[in-house]
Coordinates of C-alpha atoms and ligand atoms in Angstrom, one line a residue:
X7 CA -0.1 64.0 -36.1
X8 CA -3.0 64.5 -33.7
X9 CA -6.4 63.1 -34.5
X10 CA -9.6 65.2 -34.6
X11 CA -13.2 64.1 -34.6
X12 CA -16.4 66.1 -34.3
X13 CA -20.0 65.1 -34.4
X14 CA -23.3 66.9 -34.7
X15 CA -26.6 65.0 -34.9
X16 CA -29.2 63.4 -32.7
X17 CA -27.2 60.5 -31.2
X18 CA -25.3 60.5 -27.9
X19 CA -21.9 61.7 -29.0
X20 CA -19.9 59.8 -26.3
X21 CA -19.5 56.5 -28.2
X22 CA -19.1 58.3 -31.5
X23 CA -16.3 60.4 -30.3
X24 CA -14.5 57.7 -28.3
X25 CA -14.9 55.2 -31.1
X26 CA -13.6 57.8 -33.6
X27 CA -10.6 58.6 -31.4
X28 CA -9.8 54.9 -31.1
X29 CA -9.5 54.7 -34.9
X30 CA -7.4 57.9 -34.9
X31 CA -5.1 57.0 -32.0
X32 CA -2.3 56.0 -34.4
X33 CA -2.0 59.7 -35.2
X34 CA -0.8 60.5 -31.7
X35 CA -1.3 59.1 -28.2
X36 CA 0.2 61.5 -25.7
X37 CA -3.2 62.6 -24.3
X38 CA -6.8 62.5 -25.3
X39 CA -9.9 64.6 -24.6
X40 CA -13.5 65.3 -25.6
X41 CA -15.9 68.1 -25.1
X42 CA -19.7 68.0 -25.5
X43 CA -22.4 70.6 -25.1
X44 CA -24.7 69.9 -22.1
X45 CA -27.6 72.4 -21.8
X46 CA -25.7 74.9 -23.9
X47 CA -22.5 74.6 -21.8
X48 CA -19.4 72.9 -23.0
X49 CA -18.1 70.1 -20.7
X50 CA -14.5 69.1 -21.3
X51 CA -12.9 65.8 -20.2
X52 CA -9.2 65.3 -20.8
X53 CA -6.5 62.8 -19.7
X54 CA -2.8 62.5 -20.1
X55 CA -1.6 59.3 -21.8
X56 CA -3.5 56.8 -23.9
X57 CA -7.2 56.9 -24.8
X58 CA -8.0 54.2 -22.4
X59 CA -7.4 56.6 -19.5
X60 CA -10.1 58.9 -21.0
X61 CA -12.4 55.9 -21.5
X62 CA -12.0 55.0 -17.9
X63 CA -12.8 58.5 -16.7
X64 CA -15.9 58.7 -18.9
X65 CA -17.2 55.2 -17.9
X66 CA -19.8 56.6 -15.5
X67 CA -20.4 59.9 -17.2
X68 CA -23.6 60.2 -19.2
X69 CA -23.9 62.9 -21.9
X70 CA -27.3 64.5 -22.6
X71 CA -26.1 66.6 -25.6
X72 CA -25.8 65.7 -29.3
X73 CA -22.8 67.6 -30.4
X74 CA -19.1 67.3 -29.4
X75 CA -15.5 67.2 -30.4
X76 CA -12.6 64.9 -29.5
X77 CA -8.8 64.9 -29.9
X78 CA -5.9 62.6 -29.5
X79 CA -2.6 64.4 -29.2
X80 CA 1.0 64.1 -30.5
X81 CA 2.8 66.8 -28.5
X82 CA 4.5 69.6 -30.4
X83 CA 4.2 72.6 -28.0
X84 CA 4.2 71.7 -24.4
X85 CA 4.7 68.5 -22.5
X86 CA 2.2 65.6 -22.9
X87 CA 0.2 66.4 -19.7
X88 CA -3.5 67.1 -19.0
X89 CA -3.2 70.9 -19.1
X90 CA -1.8 70.8 -22.6
X91 CA -4.3 68.2 -23.7
X92 CA -7.2 69.2 -26.0
X93 CA -10.0 70.3 -26.2
X94 CA -9.1 73.8 -24.9
X95 CA -11.9 75.7 -23.5
X96 CA -11.6 79.5 -23.2
X97 CA -14.8 81.5 -22.3
X98 CA -17.4 80.5 -24.8
X99 CA -15.0 78.7 -27.1
X100 CA -13.9 75.1 -27.1
X101 CA -11.4 74.0 -29.7
X102 CA -9.3 71.0 -30.9
X103 CA -6.2 71.6 -33.1
X104 CA -3.7 69.7 -35.2
X105 CA -0.6 71.4 -36.5
X106 CA 1.5 74.3 -35.5
X107 CA 0.7 78.0 -35.2
X108 CA 4.1 79.5 -36.0
X109 CA 3.3 83.1 -34.8
X110 CA 1.7 82.0 -31.5
X111 CA 4.3 83.8 -29.4
X112 CA 3.3 87.2 -30.9
X113 CA -0.3 86.5 -30.2
X114 CA 0.5 85.2 -26.7
X115 CA 2.3 88.4 -25.8
X116 CA -0.6 90.5 -26.9
X117 CA -3.1 88.3 -25.0
X118 CA -1.0 88.6 -21.8
X119 CA -0.9 92.4 -22.2
X120 CA -4.7 92.3 -22.5
X121 CA -4.7 90.6 -19.1
X122 CA -5.8 87.1 -20.4
X123 CA -4.4 84.3 -18.4
X124 CA -3.0 81.3 -20.3
X125 CA -3.0 78.0 -18.7
X126 CA -1.2 75.7 -21.1
X127 CA 2.1 75.8 -23.1
X128 CA 0.2 75.1 -26.3
X129 CA -0.2 77.2 -29.4
X130 CA -3.7 75.8 -29.6
X131 CA -5.0 77.6 -26.5
X132 CA -3.9 80.9 -28.0
X133 CA -6.2 80.3 -31.0
X134 CA -9.1 79.6 -28.6
X135 CA -8.5 82.9 -26.9
X136 CA -8.5 84.7 -30.3
X137 CA -11.9 83.2 -31.1
X138 CA -13.2 84.0 -27.7
X139 CA -12.3 87.7 -28.0
X140 CA -14.2 87.8 -31.3
X141 CA -17.4 86.1 -30.1
X142 CA -17.3 88.1 -26.9
X143 CA -17.5 91.3 -29.0
X144 CA -20.5 89.9 -30.7
X145 CA -19.3 88.2 -33.9
X146 CA -20.7 84.9 -34.9
X147 CA -18.3 82.0 -35.2
X148 CA -18.4 82.3 -39.0
X149 CA -17.6 86.0 -38.8
X150 CA -14.8 85.2 -36.4
X151 CA -13.2 82.9 -39.0
X152 CA -12.7 85.9 -41.2
X153 CA -11.1 88.0 -38.5
X154 CA -9.0 85.3 -36.8
X155 CA -7.7 83.1 -39.6
X156 CA -5.8 85.8 -41.5
X157 CA -3.8 86.5 -38.3
X158 CA -2.5 82.9 -38.1
X159 CA 0.7 81.7 -39.6
X160 CA 1.6 78.0 -39.9
X161 CA -0.2 74.8 -40.8
X162 CA -3.2 73.7 -39.0
X163 CA -6.6 72.1 -38.9
X164 CA -9.0 72.8 -36.1
X165 CA -12.6 72.3 -35.1
X166 CA -14.3 74.9 -32.9
X167 CA -17.6 75.2 -31.1
X168 CA -19.1 78.2 -29.3
X169 CA -21.6 78.2 -26.5
X170 CA -23.2 81.1 -28.2
X171 CA -24.1 78.8 -31.2
X172 CA -24.6 75.4 -29.6
X173 CA -25.9 73.7 -32.8
X174 CA -22.8 74.4 -34.9
X175 CA -19.3 73.0 -35.5
X176 CA -16.7 74.8 -37.6
X177 CA -13.8 73.0 -39.1
X178 CA -10.8 74.7 -40.7
X179 CA -8.1 73.3 -42.8
X180 CA -4.8 74.9 -43.8
X181 CA -1.9 72.5 -44.3
X182 CA -3.2 69.7 -42.1
X183 CA -5.9 67.3 -43.2
X184 CA -9.5 67.7 -42.4
X185 CA -12.6 66.1 -44.0
X186 CA -16.3 66.0 -43.5
X187 CA -18.4 62.8 -43.2
X188 CA -22.0 63.3 -44.5
X189 CA -24.7 61.4 -42.7
X190 CA -28.5 61.5 -42.5
X191 CA -29.6 64.0 -39.9
X192 CA -26.0 64.0 -38.6
X193 CA -22.6 65.1 -39.8
X194 CA -19.0 64.5 -38.9
X195 CA -15.7 66.2 -39.2
X196 CA -12.4 64.4 -38.8
X197 CA -8.7 64.4 -39.6
X198 CA -8.9 61.0 -41.3
X199 CA -11.7 59.1 -43.0
X200 CA -10.7 56.2 -40.8
X201 CA -12.6 57.9 -37.9
X202 CA -15.9 58.0 -39.7
X203 CA -16.0 55.3 -42.4
X204 CA -17.9 52.8 -40.1
X205 CA -20.6 55.5 -39.9
X206 CA -20.7 57.0 -43.4
X207 CA -18.8 56.4 -46.7
X208 CA -19.8 59.9 -48.0
X209 CA -16.8 62.1 -47.6
X210 CA -16.1 65.8 -48.4
X211 CA -12.4 66.7 -48.5
X212 CA -11.6 70.2 -47.5
X213 CA -8.9 72.0 -49.4
X214 CA -6.3 74.2 -47.7
X215 CA -7.7 77.7 -46.8
X216 CA -11.2 76.4 -46.7
X217 CA -13.5 76.0 -43.7
X218 CA -16.8 74.3 -43.1
X219 CA -19.8 74.9 -41.0
X220 CA -21.7 71.8 -39.8
X221 CA -25.1 71.5 -38.3
X222 CA -27.2 68.4 -37.9
X223 CA -29.0 69.0 -41.2
X224 CA -26.3 70.7 -43.4
X225 CA -22.7 71.2 -44.2
X226 CA -21.5 74.4 -45.9
X227 CA -18.0 75.0 -47.2
X228 CA -16.4 78.5 -47.5
X229 CA -13.2 79.9 -48.9
X230 CA -10.8 82.0 -46.8
X231 CA -12.8 85.2 -47.6
X232 CA -15.9 83.5 -46.2
X233 CA -17.6 83.1 -49.6
X234 CA -19.7 79.9 -49.9
X235 CA -18.3 77.2 -52.2
X236 CA -19.8 74.2 -53.9
X237 CA -18.5 70.9 -52.5
X238 CA -18.2 67.4 -53.9
X239 CA -19.2 64.4 -51.9
X240 CA -17.0 61.4 -52.6
X241 CA -17.8 57.8 -51.8
X242 CA -14.9 55.9 -50.1
X243 CA -14.8 52.2 -50.7
X244 CA -12.5 51.0 -47.9
X245 CA -14.7 48.9 -45.7
X246 CA -14.4 49.4 -42.0
X247 CA -13.6 45.6 -41.7
X248 CA -10.5 46.2 -43.7
X249 CA -9.3 48.3 -40.8
X250 CA -10.0 45.8 -38.0
X251 CA -7.4 43.4 -36.6
X252 CA -9.2 40.2 -37.8
X253 CA -7.9 38.1 -34.9
X254 CA -4.2 39.2 -35.2
X255 CA -2.6 40.3 -32.0
X256 CA -1.5 43.6 -33.6
X257 CA -2.3 45.6 -36.7
X258 CA 1.3 45.3 -37.7
X259 CA 1.2 41.5 -37.8
X260 CA -2.0 41.6 -39.7
X261 CA -0.6 44.0 -42.2
X262 CA 2.6 42.0 -42.6
X263 CA 0.4 39.0 -43.5
X264 CA -1.7 41.0 -45.9
X265 CA 1.2 41.7 -48.2
X266 CA 0.6 39.0 -50.7
X267 CA -3.0 40.3 -51.1
X268 CA -2.0 43.9 -51.0
X269 CA 0.5 43.3 -53.8
X270 CA -2.1 41.4 -55.9
X271 CA -4.5 44.3 -55.5
X272 CA -1.8 46.8 -56.4
X273 CA -0.9 44.9 -59.6
X274 CA -4.6 44.2 -60.5
X275 CA -5.8 46.4 -63.4
X276 CA -2.2 47.3 -64.3
X277 CA -1.4 44.6 -66.8
X278 CA -2.4 44.6 -70.4
X279 CA -3.3 40.9 -70.6
X280 CA -3.4 40.8 -74.4
X281 CA 0.3 41.8 -74.6
X282 CA 1.2 40.3 -71.3
X283 CA 2.9 43.6 -70.3
X284 CA 2.6 46.0 -67.4
X285 CA 0.3 49.0 -68.4
X286 CA -0.4 51.2 -65.4
X287 CA -4.1 52.2 -65.8
X288 CA -3.7 55.4 -63.7
X289 CA -0.6 56.6 -65.5
X290 CA -2.0 59.7 -67.3
X291 CA 1.3 60.7 -68.9
X292 CA 1.6 59.6 -72.6
X293 CA 4.5 57.6 -73.7
X294 CA 5.9 60.8 -75.4
X295 CA 5.7 62.7 -72.1
X296 CA 7.3 59.8 -70.2
X297 CA 10.1 59.7 -72.8
X298 CA 10.7 63.4 -72.6
X299 CA 11.9 63.4 -69.0
X300 CA 15.7 63.8 -68.7
X301 CA 15.9 62.8 -65.1
X302 CA 13.8 61.7 -62.1
X303 CA 13.9 63.2 -58.6
X304 CA 12.3 61.0 -55.9
X305 CA 11.5 62.6 -52.5
X306 CA 9.8 61.1 -49.5
X307 CA 10.3 60.5 -45.8
X308 CA 11.3 57.4 -43.6
X309 CA 10.2 54.1 -45.0
X310 CA 8.8 55.7 -48.1
X311 CA 12.2 57.1 -48.9
X312 CA 13.7 53.7 -48.6
X313 CA 11.3 52.6 -51.2
X314 CA 12.5 55.5 -53.3
X315 CA 16.1 54.3 -53.0
X316 CA 15.1 50.9 -54.4
X317 CA 13.0 52.6 -57.1
X318 CA 16.2 54.4 -58.1
X319 CA 17.8 51.0 -58.9
X320 CA 14.7 50.0 -60.9
X321 CA 14.7 53.1 -63.0
X322 CA 18.4 53.1 -63.6
X323 CA 18.5 49.5 -64.6
X324 CA 15.3 49.3 -66.6
X325 CA 14.9 52.8 -68.0
X326 CA 18.6 54.0 -67.9
X327 CA 17.5 57.4 -66.6
X328 CA 19.4 59.3 -63.9
X329 CA 17.6 59.4 -60.6
X330 CA 18.2 61.2 -57.3
X331 CA 16.5 60.4 -54.1
X332 CA 16.2 62.9 -51.3
X333 CA 14.7 63.3 -47.9
X334 CA 11.7 65.5 -48.5
X335 CA 12.7 67.7 -45.5
X336 CA 16.1 68.3 -47.2
X337 CA 14.9 68.6 -50.8
X338 CA 12.6 71.6 -50.2
X339 CA 15.2 73.7 -48.5
X340 CA 18.2 73.1 -50.7
X341 CA 17.1 75.0 -53.8
X342 CA 16.9 71.8 -55.9
X343 CA 18.1 72.0 -59.5
X344 CA 15.0 70.7 -61.2
X345 CA 12.9 72.0 -64.1
X346 CA 10.2 70.9 -66.6
X347 CA 12.5 68.1 -67.8
X348 CA 12.5 66.5 -64.4
X349 CA 9.8 64.1 -63.2
X350 CA 9.3 64.6 -59.5
X351 CA 8.0 61.4 -57.8
X352 CA 6.8 61.7 -54.2
X353 CA 6.0 58.5 -52.2
X354 CA 3.8 58.5 -49.2
X355 CA 1.4 56.1 -47.5
X356 CA -0.7 58.7 -45.9
X357 CA -0.4 61.4 -48.6
X358 CA -0.4 63.9 -45.7
X359 CA 3.2 64.1 -44.7
X360 CA 4.0 67.8 -44.3
X361 CA 7.6 67.5 -45.6
X362 CA 6.6 65.5 -48.6
X363 CA 3.8 67.9 -49.5
X364 CA 6.1 70.8 -49.2
X365 CA 8.6 69.1 -51.5
X366 CA 5.8 68.5 -54.0
X367 CA 4.8 72.2 -54.0
X368 CA 8.4 73.3 -54.3
X369 CA 8.9 71.1 -57.4
X370 CA 5.6 72.3 -58.9
X371 CA 6.8 75.9 -58.4
X372 CA 10.0 75.0 -60.3
X373 CA 8.0 73.7 -63.2
X374 CA 8.4 69.9 -62.8
X375 CA 5.7 67.4 -63.6
X376 CA 4.7 65.5 -60.5
X377 CA 3.7 62.0 -59.9
X378 CA 2.7 60.6 -56.5
X379 CA 2.6 57.1 -55.2
X380 CA 0.1 57.1 -52.4
X381 CA -2.0 54.7 -50.4
X382 CA -4.7 56.9 -49.1
X383 CA -7.2 57.9 -51.8
X384 CA -7.8 61.6 -52.4
X385 CA -5.2 62.5 -49.8
X386 CA -3.7 66.0 -50.2
X387 CA -0.6 64.7 -52.0
X388 CA -2.8 62.7 -54.4
X389 CA -5.0 65.7 -55.1
X390 CA -2.1 68.1 -55.7
X391 CA -0.1 65.8 -58.0
X392 CA -0.3 65.8 -61.8
X393 CA -0.6 62.0 -61.7
X394 CA -1.3 59.6 -58.8
X395 CA -0.5 55.9 -58.8
X396 CA -2.2 54.2 -55.9
X397 CA -0.9 51.4 -53.8
X398 CA -4.0 49.3 -53.1
X399 CA -2.7 48.1 -49.8
X400 CA -5.9 49.0 -47.9
X401 CA -5.7 50.9 -44.6
X402 CA -2.4 50.7 -42.8
X403 CA -3.0 51.3 -39.1
X404 CA 0.2 50.0 -37.4
X405 CA 2.5 53.0 -37.0
X406 CA 5.4 51.0 -38.5
X407 CA 4.9 50.8 -42.2
X408 CA 4.9 47.3 -43.8
X409 CA 2.5 46.6 -46.6
X410 CA 2.6 50.2 -47.8
X411 CA 6.4 49.8 -48.3
X412 CA 6.2 46.6 -50.3
X413 CA 3.3 47.9 -52.5
X414 CA 5.3 51.1 -53.1
X415 CA 8.0 48.9 -54.5
X416 CA 5.6 47.2 -56.7
X417 CA 4.3 50.5 -58.1
X418 CA 7.9 51.8 -58.6
X419 CA 8.7 48.6 -60.4
X420 CA 5.7 48.9 -62.7
X421 CA 6.5 52.5 -63.4
X422 CA 10.1 51.8 -64.2
X423 CA 9.0 49.3 -66.8
X424 CA 6.6 51.8 -68.3
X425 CA 9.4 54.4 -68.4
X426 CA 11.8 51.8 -69.9
X427 CA 9.3 51.0 -72.6
X428 CA 8.7 54.7 -73.3
X429 CA 12.5 55.4 -73.5
X430 CA 13.0 52.2 -75.5
X431 CA 15.6 50.9 -73.1
X432 CA 13.4 47.8 -72.6
X433 CA 12.1 45.7 -75.4
X434 CA 8.6 44.3 -75.4
X435 CA 10.1 40.8 -74.7
X436 CA 12.1 42.1 -71.7
X437 CA 9.0 43.9 -70.4
X438 CA 7.0 40.7 -70.8
X439 CA 9.6 38.8 -68.7
X440 CA 9.5 41.5 -66.0
X441 CA 5.7 41.3 -66.0
X442 CA 5.5 37.6 -65.6
X443 CA 8.0 37.9 -62.8
X444 CA 5.8 40.4 -61.0
X445 CA 2.7 38.2 -61.4
X446 CA 4.6 35.4 -59.6
X447 CA 5.5 37.7 -56.7
X448 CA 2.5 37.2 -54.4
X449 CA 3.2 33.5 -54.4
X450 CA 6.8 34.1 -53.4
X451 CA 5.6 36.5 -50.7
X452 CA 3.4 33.8 -49.3
X453 CA 6.3 31.4 -49.1
X454 CA 8.4 33.9 -47.2
X455 CA 5.6 34.5 -44.8
X456 CA 5.8 30.8 -44.0
X457 CA 9.1 31.5 -42.3
X458 CA 7.3 33.3 -39.4
X459 CA 8.1 30.6 -36.8
X460 CA 11.7 30.5 -37.7
X461 CA 12.0 34.3 -37.4
X462 CA 10.1 34.3 -34.1
X463 CA 12.7 31.8 -32.7
X464 CA 15.6 33.9 -33.8
X465 CA 13.9 37.0 -32.4
X466 CA 13.5 35.3 -29.0
X467 CA 17.2 34.4 -29.0
X468 CA 18.4 38.0 -29.9
X469 CA 15.7 40.1 -28.2
X470 CA 18.1 41.2 -25.4
X471 CA 21.0 42.3 -27.6
X472 CA 21.8 46.0 -27.4
X473 CA 22.9 46.8 -30.9
X474 CA 22.3 45.6 -34.5
X475 CA 23.8 46.3 -37.9
X476 CA 21.9 45.5 -41.1
X477 CA 24.0 45.3 -44.2
X478 CA 23.4 44.7 -47.9
X479 CA 24.6 45.7 -51.3
X480 CA 22.9 47.0 -54.4
X481 CA 19.2 47.2 -53.9
X482 CA 19.4 45.2 -50.7
X483 CA 21.2 48.1 -49.1
X484 CA 18.0 50.2 -48.8
X485 CA 16.4 47.0 -47.4
X486 CA 19.1 47.0 -44.7
X487 CA 18.1 50.6 -43.9
X488 CA 14.5 49.6 -43.7
X489 CA 15.2 46.6 -41.5
X490 CA 17.1 48.8 -39.1
X491 CA 14.4 51.4 -39.0
X492 CA 11.7 48.7 -38.3
X493 CA 13.7 47.3 -35.4
X494 CA 14.6 50.6 -33.8
X495 CA 11.1 52.1 -34.1
X496 CA 9.2 49.3 -32.5
X497 CA 11.7 47.6 -30.2
X498 CA 13.7 50.7 -29.2
X499 CA 17.0 48.8 -29.8
X500 CA 19.8 50.7 -31.4
X501 CA 20.1 49.6 -35.0
X502 CA 21.9 50.9 -38.1
X503 CA 21.6 50.0 -41.8
X504 CA 24.8 50.2 -43.9
X505 CA 25.9 49.5 -47.4
X506 CA 27.9 46.3 -46.6
X507 CA 31.1 47.7 -48.2
X508 CA 30.9 50.8 -46.1
X509 CA 31.2 49.0 -42.8
X510 CA 35.0 49.0 -42.9
X511 CA 35.1 52.8 -43.4
X512 CA 34.3 53.5 -39.8
X513 CA 31.3 51.6 -38.3
X514 CA 33.4 48.4 -38.0
X515 CA 34.9 50.1 -34.9
X516 CA 31.7 49.3 -33.1
X517 CA 31.7 45.6 -33.9
X518 CA 32.5 43.3 -31.0
X519 CA 30.8 40.3 -29.3
X520 CA 27.8 42.4 -28.2
X521 CA 26.8 43.4 -31.7
X522 CA 24.7 41.4 -34.1
X523 CA 25.0 41.9 -37.8
X524 CA 22.1 40.9 -40.1
X525 CA 23.5 40.3 -43.6
X526 CA 21.3 40.3 -46.7
X527 CA 22.8 38.6 -49.7
X528 CA 20.9 37.2 -52.6
X529 CA 22.1 35.2 -55.5
X530 CA 19.5 36.4 -58.1
X531 CA 18.0 34.2 -60.7
X532 CA 19.3 35.5 -64.0
X533 CA 16.8 37.2 -66.4
X534 CA 16.7 35.5 -69.8
X535 CA 16.5 38.8 -71.7
X536 CA 18.2 41.3 -69.4
X537 CA 21.7 39.9 -69.1
X538 CA 23.6 38.6 -66.1
X539 CA 22.6 38.8 -62.5
X540 CA 25.5 40.9 -61.4
X541 CA 24.4 40.5 -57.7
X542 CA 26.3 37.1 -57.8
X543 CA 29.4 39.2 -57.6
X544 CA 27.9 41.4 -54.9
X545 CA 27.0 38.4 -52.8
X546 CA 30.6 37.2 -52.8
X547 CA 31.6 40.6 -51.5
X548 CA 29.1 40.4 -48.7
X549 CA 30.8 37.1 -47.7
X550 CA 34.0 39.0 -47.3
X551 CA 32.3 41.7 -45.3
X552 CA 30.9 39.1 -43.0
X553 CA 34.3 37.6 -42.5
X554 CA 35.5 41.0 -41.3
X555 CA 32.7 41.1 -38.8
X556 CA 33.4 37.6 -37.6
X557 CA 37.1 38.3 -37.2
X558 CA 36.1 41.0 -34.6
X559 CA 33.8 38.6 -32.6
X560 CA 30.5 39.9 -34.1
X561 CA 27.6 37.6 -34.4
X562 CA 25.8 37.2 -37.7
X563 CA 22.4 36.3 -39.0
X564 CA 22.3 35.9 -42.7
X565 CA 19.4 36.0 -45.2
X566 CA 20.5 34.2 -48.3
X567 CA 19.1 32.5 -51.4
X568 CA 18.3 28.8 -50.8
X569 CA 21.0 26.5 -52.0
X570 CA 23.7 29.0 -51.1
X571 CA 26.0 27.5 -48.4
X572 CA 28.7 30.1 -48.3
X573 CA 27.2 31.8 -45.3
X574 CA 26.8 28.7 -43.2
X575 CA 30.2 28.5 -41.6
X576 CA 30.3 32.3 -40.9
X577 CA 26.8 32.8 -39.5
X578 CA 25.0 31.9 -36.2
X579 CA 21.8 31.6 -38.2
X580 CA 21.0 31.4 -41.9
X581 CA 17.5 32.2 -43.1
X582 CA 17.0 30.7 -46.6
X583 CA 15.0 32.8 -49.1
X584 CA 13.3 31.5 -52.2
X585 CA 15.0 31.9 -55.5
X586 CA 14.0 35.2 -57.2
X587 CA 15.2 37.7 -59.8
X588 CA 17.1 40.9 -58.9
X589 CA 14.1 43.2 -58.7
X590 CA 12.0 40.9 -56.6
X591 CA 14.6 40.3 -54.0
X592 CA 14.2 43.7 -52.1
X593 CA 10.5 43.0 -51.7
X594 CA 11.0 39.5 -50.5
X595 CA 14.0 40.3 -48.1
X596 CA 12.0 43.0 -46.4
X597 CA 9.4 40.6 -45.0
X598 CA 11.7 38.5 -42.7
X599 CA 13.1 41.8 -41.3
X600 CA 9.5 43.0 -40.6
X601 CA 8.8 39.7 -38.8
X602 CA 12.1 39.8 -36.9
X603 CA 11.4 43.4 -35.6
X604 CA 7.8 42.5 -34.7
X605 CA 8.8 39.4 -32.6
X606 CA 11.7 41.2 -30.9
X607 CA 9.3 44.0 -30.0
X608 CA 6.7 41.5 -28.8
X609 CA 9.4 39.9 -26.5
X610 CA 10.4 43.3 -25.1
X611 CA 6.8 44.2 -24.4
X612 CA 6.7 47.4 -26.3
X613 CA 3.5 48.9 -27.8
X614 CA 4.0 47.5 -31.3
X615 CA 1.2 49.3 -33.1
X616 CA 1.8 52.6 -31.3
X617 CA 5.5 52.9 -30.5
X618 CA 6.6 55.7 -28.1
X619 CA 7.2 59.2 -29.6
X620 CA 5.9 58.3 -33.0
X621 CA 2.8 59.1 -35.0
X622 CA 1.5 57.4 -38.2
X623 CA 1.1 60.6 -40.2
X624 CA 3.6 63.3 -39.6
X625 CA 1.7 66.5 -40.6
X626 CA 4.2 68.9 -39.0
X627 CA 7.7 69.9 -40.3
Ligands
LIG717 C1 8.3 54.0 -40.5 C2 7.3 54.9 -41.1 C3 7.7 56.3 -41.4 C4 6.9 56.8 -42.6 C5 7.2 58.2 -42.9 C6 6.4 58.7 -44.1 O1 7.8 52.7 -40.3 O2 6.1 54.5 -41.2 O3 9.0 56.4 -41.6 O4 7.3 56.0 -43.7 O5 6.7 59.0 -41.7 O6 5.1 58.6 -44.0 P1 4.2 58.6 -45.3 O7 4.5 57.4 -46.1 O8 2.8 58.6 -44.8 O9 4.5 59.9 -46.0

């Protein structure tokens, strides 16, 4: 949440800051602002709403300075208006902040007693006052870090500049991401590499409780006692072009279309071609360690949690190991019963989701081994986990997750085969079959993407409907949850995902002519080594569930395996999906739901890539 960028160098900072903010806008877009030093004085420009408002305001403004900071906000404390927008300037201090200062009210009361006037409702302004008090009594910014930081509780990242030291930026990280971009004769600080990758690939990741001082020539990193630390510069290989729209109208559509490639890249390097079997190259646990786990706990948020629910089916079927899946925000506060015999898997596109990080730390504290499935390299989650398996999906900019989800499923699938081999619940021949299935997946994904026009037409027909149910059984049930989430988050239409058999236990009361039910029912291609495709039974049960919907006047769109005509007489539309095995179906059935949500949202004129009230990376609890 909230994007931060800072620059110190010899160039005009205006374009650098605005350009950086544009790349960070997915982190929040309630307001935006920049501040630059002009003749030693900080000039602040802020606007409510999208970045374009700020760009318009700055059109005629020329900056003479070479140092500045910028911010795009996702509101936590205080309404999304100009007064609450960042940067906050108090006396000599100008500051941008991401995160939450939990004890800001105590500080605020003290500041009010001291006679300070507080303009905004934010916790961030309070921190600016605290720094101003310290520099006014003669401390340098670096010294002020040592006096102010210990008084703050919460999770935060901020960048501060002081008019008393106009060549310096200070960045602080504690629970919210912050990194440094190393240039030649210039340096950057940002909440996300995305903001600076088109300018430098040399990145220094700050750890929690560290802060950095940046001048034009130099960056220095300190621990929370102010002691200098060595820092490592990493080279990031994501090219800036990967993050552009490449002619697509929205990032989301581009990312939907990238899925075949993203899956290929995620599989790449994870197959032992001699044996023809999956072998995850980043899986640093030995077979013995993998075999020693008695259970798996998966924890994640939102779409990533839906991936976890499908992962549970994979692990249970291929590795016969008990798995529980939890919302990260619930897991951490329910005193989970886990220990060193539990493998804790966290799943996160960004690797910065506060709830997921907290769940990871909770599990580590309880002695579990931890494995993370992440898309963003060297993210906090990746760095703090015992083992990381990366989804090589490339940058995902659209706020609604698409290619990250399908590649998370691919990683979970590969991992479940590894665990199955380690536990000897899968034979080499079975693992080979599952591997060749996976290798064919990108081709099947391409063929599902060909259905875009059909999905667009259906979306046009249903875009005005007020309420949708998505239903499925087995591992298509989490796909139903995901389909409903995609639709509600970008089109703002009410949508619910249900296990198809659960509809009759209450929700069916809502079914009438005004509701649309999207039914997912595959008849899976049987495995030659792994027994029958029991979803054939499930598919017949979904037919009965649809009959129940039809009997109450509900309209139905069905997604079924080609050649299956059972749904034709009971559906308004039938989308035919390619034949595939059990484990591939959830990946394939997700794609038409993404396209459907996209085209409904397009019809309704919502901001597809930046839906209201959302942020790409949720770094607050
Ligand atoms: C929905 C969506 C969110 C994220 C969730 C977790 O489309 O993107 O539900 O899945 O906020 O984010 P990550 O995966 O970054 O931990």
